[in-house]
PDB file of C-alpha atoms and ligand atoms in Angstrom:
ATOM      1  CA  MET A   1      14.896  12.562   7.071  1.00 63.00           C
ATOM      2  CA  ALA A   2      12.811  13.910   4.233  1.00 73.00           C
ATOM      3  CA  PRO A   3       9.691  12.926   2.363  1.00 87.00           C
ATOM      4  CA  LYS A   4      10.471  10.977  -0.796  1.00 91.00           C
ATOM      5  CA  ALA A   5       8.818  11.298  -4.185  1.00 94.00           C
ATOM      6  CA  ILE A   6       6.061   8.725  -4.568  1.00 97.00           C
ATOM      7  CA  VAL A   7       6.432   6.338  -7.509  1.00 97.00           C
ATOM      8  CA  LEU A   8       3.438   6.721  -9.806  1.00 97.00           C
ATOM      9  CA  TYR A   9       1.517   4.269 -11.972  1.00 97.00           C
ATOM     10  CA  PRO A  10       2.400   2.876 -14.518  1.00 96.00           C
ATOM     11  CA  ASP A  11       6.017   2.644 -13.276  1.00 97.00           C
ATOM     12  CA  GLU A  12       6.992  -1.017 -13.413  1.00 98.00           C
ATOM     13  CA  ILE A  13       8.439  -0.850  -9.897  1.00 98.00           C
ATOM     14  CA  LEU A  14       4.813  -0.969  -8.748  1.00 98.00           C
ATOM     15  CA  THR A  15       4.151  -4.291 -10.461  1.00 98.00           C
ATOM     16  CA  THR A  16       7.383  -5.972  -9.341  1.00 98.00           C
ATOM     17  CA  PRO A  17       7.248  -8.220  -6.240  1.00 98.00           C
ATOM     18  CA  SER A  18       9.493  -7.058  -3.393  1.00 98.00           C
ATOM     19  CA  ALA A  19      12.282  -9.023  -1.740  1.00 98.00           C
ATOM     20  CA  GLU A  20      12.081 -10.279   1.822  1.00 98.00           C
ATOM     21  CA  VAL A  21      14.117  -8.304   4.374  1.00 98.00           C
ATOM     22  CA  SER A  22      16.778 -10.670   5.720  1.00 97.00           C
ATOM     23  CA  LYS A  23      18.493  -8.255   8.089  1.00 97.00           C
ATOM     24  CA  ILE A  24      17.000  -5.357  10.020  1.00 97.00           C
ATOM     25  CA  ASP A  25      19.773  -2.789   9.958  1.00 97.00           C
ATOM     26  CA  GLU A  26      20.225   0.973   9.848  1.00 97.00           C
ATOM     27  CA  GLU A  27      19.173   1.058   6.204  1.00 97.00           C
ATOM     28  CA  ILE A  28      15.793  -0.494   7.071  1.00 98.00           C
ATOM     29  CA  ARG A  29      15.353   1.861  10.041  1.00 98.00           C
ATOM     30  CA  LEU A  30      15.991   4.879   7.792  1.00 97.00           C
ATOM     31  CA  LEU A  31      13.642   3.439   5.179  1.00 97.00           C
ATOM     32  CA  VAL A  32      10.818   3.133   7.734  1.00 98.00           C
ATOM     33  CA  ASP A  33      11.442   6.731   8.933  1.00 97.00           C
ATOM     34  CA  ASP A  34      11.400   8.065   5.382  1.00 97.00           C
ATOM     35  CA  MET A  35       8.260   6.101   4.534  1.00 98.00           C
ATOM     36  CA  ILE A  36       6.379   7.419   7.566  1.00 97.00           C
ATOM     37  CA  GLU A  37       7.406  10.963   6.718  1.00 96.00           C
ATOM     38  CA  THR A  38       6.384  10.456   3.088  1.00 97.00           C
ATOM     39  CA  MET A  39       3.023   8.962   4.102  1.00 97.00           C
ATOM     40  CA  TYR A  40       2.229  11.957   6.337  1.00 96.00           C
ATOM     41  CA  ALA A  41       3.412  14.482   3.750  1.00 96.00           C
ATOM     42  CA  ALA A  42       1.078  12.880   1.192  1.00 96.00           C
ATOM     43  CA  ASN A  43      -1.755  12.676   3.712  1.00 95.00           C
ATOM     44  CA  GLY A  44      -2.013   8.920   3.202  1.00 96.00           C
ATOM     45  CA  ILE A  45      -3.021   6.188   5.651  1.00 97.00           C
ATOM     46  CA  GLY A  46      -0.462   3.680   4.415  1.00 98.00           C
ATOM     47  CA  LEU A  47       2.590   3.275   2.236  1.00 98.00           C
ATOM     48  CA  ALA A  48       4.642   0.353   0.937  1.00 98.00           C
ATOM     49  CA  ALA A  49       8.391   0.476   0.178  1.00 98.00           C
ATOM     50  CA  PRO A  50       7.977   0.040  -3.623  1.00 98.00           C
ATOM     51  CA  GLN A  51       6.079   3.339  -3.591  1.00 98.00           C
ATOM     52  CA  VAL A  52       9.314   5.081  -2.625  1.00 98.00           C
ATOM     53  CA  GLY A  53      11.263   3.027  -5.158  1.00 98.00           C
ATOM     54  CA  VAL A  54      12.570   0.342  -2.782  1.00 98.00           C
ATOM     55  CA  LEU A  55      11.664  -3.272  -3.601  1.00 98.00           C
ATOM     56  CA  LYS A  56      11.678  -4.533  -0.013  1.00 98.00           C
ATOM     57  CA  ARG A  57       8.848  -6.045   2.016  1.00 98.00           C
ATOM     58  CA  VAL A  58       8.251  -3.086   4.328  1.00 98.00           C
ATOM     59  CA  ILE A  59       4.962  -1.261   4.978  1.00 98.00           C
ATOM     60  CA  VAL A  60       3.895   1.654   7.181  1.00 98.00           C
ATOM     61  CA  PHE A  61       0.412   2.747   8.175  1.00 98.00           C
ATOM     62  CA  ASP A  62      -1.549   5.125  10.353  1.00 98.00           C
ATOM     63  CA  THR A  63      -5.325   5.022  10.390  1.00 96.00           C
ATOM     64  CA  SER A  64      -5.629   6.996  13.630  1.00 95.00           C
ATOM     65  CA  GLU A  65      -7.623  10.204  13.514  1.00 92.00           C
ATOM     66  CA  ASP A  66      -4.950  12.402  15.108  1.00 93.00           C
ATOM     67  CA  ARG A  67      -2.190  10.959  12.880  1.00 91.00           C
ATOM     68  CA  THR A  68       0.094  10.033  15.749  1.00 91.00           C
ATOM     69  CA  GLY A  69      -0.249   6.250  15.565  1.00 93.00           C
ATOM     70  CA  ALA A  70       2.249   5.293  12.879  1.00 97.00           C
ATOM     71  CA  GLY A  71       2.950   1.580  12.686  1.00 97.00           C
ATOM     72  CA  HIS A  72       5.301  -0.460  10.536  1.00 98.00           C
ATOM     73  CA  LEU A  73       5.705  -4.082   9.553  1.00 98.00           C
ATOM     74  CA  ILE A  74       8.618  -5.884   7.965  1.00 98.00           C
ATOM     75  CA  ASN A  75       7.907  -9.020   5.902  1.00 98.00           C
ATOM     76  CA  PRO A  76       4.154  -8.841   6.646  1.00 98.00           C
ATOM     77  CA  VAL A  77       1.866 -11.739   5.763  1.00 98.00           C
ATOM     78  CA  ILE A  78      -1.857 -12.291   6.187  1.00 98.00           C
ATOM     79  CA  ILE A  79      -2.171 -15.373   8.395  1.00 98.00           C
ATOM     80  CA  GLU A  80      -5.940 -15.333   8.919  1.00 98.00           C
ATOM     81  CA  HIS A  81      -8.913 -13.659   7.308  1.00 98.00           C
ATOM     82  CA  GLU A  82     -12.638 -13.564   7.709  1.00 98.00           C
ATOM     83  CA  GLY A  83     -15.630 -12.196   5.831  1.00 98.00           C
ATOM     84  CA  GLU A  84     -15.848  -9.943   2.825  1.00 98.00           C
ATOM     85  CA  VAL A  85     -16.444  -6.260   2.470  1.00 97.00           C
ATOM     86  CA  ILE A  86     -16.897  -4.021  -0.547  1.00 96.00           C
ATOM     87  CA  SER A  87     -15.631  -0.488  -0.208  1.00 94.00           C
ATOM     88  CA  GLU A  88     -13.994   2.387  -1.970  1.00 95.00           C
ATOM     89  CA  GLU A  89     -10.245   2.597  -2.253  1.00 96.00           C
ATOM     90  CA  GLY A  90      -7.604   4.856  -3.677  1.00 97.00           C
ATOM     91  CA  CYS A  91      -3.813   4.776  -3.910  1.00 98.00           C
ATOM     92  CA  LEU A  92      -1.132   7.449  -3.550  1.00 98.00           C
ATOM     93  CA  SER A  93       0.530   5.977  -6.647  1.00 98.00           C
ATOM     94  CA  ILE A  94      -2.645   6.498  -8.715  1.00 97.00           C
ATOM     95  CA  PRO A  95      -3.699  10.038  -7.743  1.00 95.00           C
ATOM     96  CA  ASP A  96      -7.305  11.128  -8.288  1.00 94.00           C
ATOM     97  CA  TYR A  97      -8.727   7.661  -8.974  1.00 96.00           C
ATOM     98  CA  ARG A  98     -11.015   5.800  -6.591  1.00 97.00           C
ATOM     99  CA  ASP A  99     -13.145   2.729  -7.071  1.00 97.00           C
ATOM    100  CA  THR A 100     -14.837   0.004  -5.052  1.00 96.00           C
ATOM    101  CA  ILE A 101     -13.282  -3.435  -4.616  1.00 96.00           C
ATOM    102  CA  THR A 102     -13.851  -6.489  -2.435  1.00 97.00           C
ATOM    103  CA  ARG A 103     -11.506  -7.193   0.467  1.00 98.00           C
ATOM    104  CA  HIS A 104     -11.428  -9.468   3.503  1.00 98.00           C
ATOM    105  CA  GLU A 105     -13.432  -7.898   6.304  1.00 98.00           C
ATOM    106  CA  ILE A 106     -11.071  -8.879   9.113  1.00 98.00           C
ATOM    107  CA  VAL A 107      -7.432  -9.920   8.857  1.00 98.00           C
ATOM    108  CA  LYS A 108      -4.700 -11.094  11.157  1.00 98.00           C
ATOM    109  CA  VAL A 109      -1.288 -10.022   9.904  1.00 98.00           C
ATOM    110  CA  ALA A 110       2.083 -11.203  11.170  1.00 98.00           C
ATOM    111  CA  GLY A 111       5.435  -9.527  10.620  1.00 98.00           C
ATOM    112  CA  LEU A 112       8.495  -8.127  12.344  1.00 98.00           C
ATOM    113  CA  ASN A 113       9.080  -4.766  13.970  1.00 98.00           C
ATOM    114  CA  LEU A 114      12.360  -2.838  13.806  1.00 97.00           C
ATOM    115  CA  ASN A 115      13.648  -4.737  16.839  1.00 97.00           C
ATOM    116  CA  GLY A 116      13.231  -7.981  14.940  1.00 97.00           C
ATOM    117  CA  GLU A 117      10.391  -9.080  17.221  1.00 97.00           C
ATOM    118  CA  LYS A 118       7.504 -11.010  15.741  1.00 98.00           C
ATOM    119  CA  ILE A 119       4.241  -9.130  16.055  1.00 97.00           C
ATOM    120  CA  GLU A 120       0.656  -9.859  15.079  1.00 98.00           C
ATOM    121  CA  ILE A 121      -2.052  -7.340  14.318  1.00 98.00           C
ATOM    122  CA  SER A 122      -5.743  -8.181  14.180  1.00 98.00           C
ATOM    123  CA  ALA A 123      -7.599  -5.559  12.197  1.00 97.00           C
ATOM    124  CA  GLY A 124     -11.052  -4.659  10.950  1.00 97.00           C
ATOM    125  CA  ASP A 125     -12.486  -1.656   9.141  1.00 96.00           C
ATOM    126  CA  LEU A 126     -10.030   0.863   7.720  1.00 96.00           C
ATOM    127  CA  LEU A 127      -6.877  -0.723   9.144  1.00 97.00           C
ATOM    128  CA  SER A 128      -7.829  -4.112   7.693  1.00 98.00           C
ATOM    129  CA  ARG A 129      -8.285  -2.588   4.238  1.00 98.00           C
ATOM    130  CA  CYS A 130      -5.106  -0.550   4.580  1.00 98.00           C
ATOM    131  CA  LEU A 131      -2.973  -3.563   5.564  1.00 98.00           C
ATOM    132  CA  GLN A 132      -4.361  -5.641   2.683  1.00 98.00           C
ATOM    133  CA  HIS A 133      -3.711  -2.785   0.261  1.00 98.00           C
ATOM    134  CA  GLU A 134      -0.099  -2.337   1.419  1.00 98.00           C
ATOM    135  CA  ILE A 135       0.627  -6.072   1.474  1.00 98.00           C
ATOM    136  CA  ASP A 136      -0.663  -6.201  -2.120  1.00 98.00           C
ATOM    137  CA  HIS A 137       1.909  -3.520  -3.004  1.00 98.00           C
ATOM    138  CA  ILE A 138       4.824  -5.658  -1.852  1.00 98.00           C
ATOM    139  CA  GLU A 139       3.483  -8.459  -4.064  1.00 98.00           C
ATOM    140  CA  GLY A 140       3.418  -6.049  -7.013  1.00 98.00           C
ATOM    141  CA  VAL A 141      -0.392  -5.907  -6.990  1.00 98.00           C
ATOM    142  CA  LEU A 142      -2.364  -2.651  -7.238  1.00 98.00           C
ATOM    143  CA  PHE A 143      -5.972  -2.135  -6.212  1.00 98.00           C
ATOM    144  CA  ILE A 144      -6.906  -1.598  -9.864  1.00 98.00           C
ATOM    145  CA  ASP A 145      -5.734  -5.177 -10.501  1.00 97.00           C
ATOM    146  CA  ARG A 146      -8.615  -6.283  -8.288  1.00 97.00           C
ATOM    147  CA  LEU A 147     -11.283  -4.454 -10.301  1.00 97.00           C
ATOM    148  CA  SER A 148     -13.762  -6.356 -12.476  1.00 94.00           C
ATOM    149  CA  LYS A 149     -12.916  -6.375 -16.181  1.00 96.00           C
ATOM    150  CA  ILE A 150     -15.522  -3.707 -16.941  1.00 96.00           C
ATOM    151  CA  LYS A 151     -14.217  -1.426 -14.215  1.00 96.00           C
ATOM    152  CA  ARG A 152     -10.619  -2.050 -15.229  1.00 97.00           C
ATOM    153  CA  ASP A 153     -11.489  -1.010 -18.787  1.00 97.00           C
ATOM    154  CA  MET A 154     -13.036   2.141 -17.359  1.00 96.00           C
ATOM    155  CA  PHE A 155      -9.857   2.806 -15.415  1.00 97.00           C
ATOM    156  CA  ASN A 156      -7.717   2.276 -18.521  1.00 97.00           C
ATOM    157  CA  LYS A 157      -9.829   4.816 -20.421  1.00 96.00           C
ATOM    158  CA  TRP A 158      -9.667   7.265 -17.514  1.00 96.00           C
ATOM    159  CA  PHE A 159      -5.915   6.855 -17.275  1.00 96.00           C
ATOM    160  CA  LYS A 160      -5.355   7.390 -20.985  1.00 95.00           C
ATOM    161  CA  LYS A 161      -7.376  10.587 -20.920  1.00 94.00           C
ATOM    162  CA  HIS A 162      -5.899  11.786 -17.649  1.00 89.00           C
ATOM    163  CA  ARG A 163      -2.377  11.171 -18.866  1.00 85.00           C
ATOM    164  CA  SER A 164      -2.910  13.019 -22.144  1.00 81.00           C
ATOM    165  CA  GLU A 165      -4.264  15.971 -20.147  1.00 79.00           C
ATOM    166  CA  ARG A 166      -1.283  15.983 -17.831  1.00 70.00           C
ATOM    167  CA  PHE A 167       1.590  15.569 -20.276  1.00 61.00           C
TER     168      PHE A 167
HETATM  169 ZN1   ZN B   1      -1.445   2.066  -2.791  1.00 50.77          ZN
END
């Protein structure tokens, strides 16, 4: 078990929808382990499989303060949502960029655990935002895709400049 390299924007893996997991086997168990390790190593609160280069509908998350509450969901879907909230977000695949977007305030998410059991999570606050962010990833959607046109243009300019400074 080792942390994986995180796939960075604008890699097209990040904008490709992931495939449903049809069988929960050893490969999926190892994937979840690797993703949790990678999330902790990067000091993130959530990670989706495409971010480690795997186009499968698997997400991990931990919004606990002591970082010992790692959860995972296979084939997660939002089955209920309520309210709206505007808050700041970032993404491990787009280092150093943060901006504010609108999300559902409360969500109920259904999915499978590694035992193949159906589970439901009702979430508000940080966990709600985190789950929505990670579920977007498995659809090939990034938080910058949810910015207004003006803000997206600002991001594009930032990215161009940032990239020319880095490479
Ligand atoms: Zn992200």
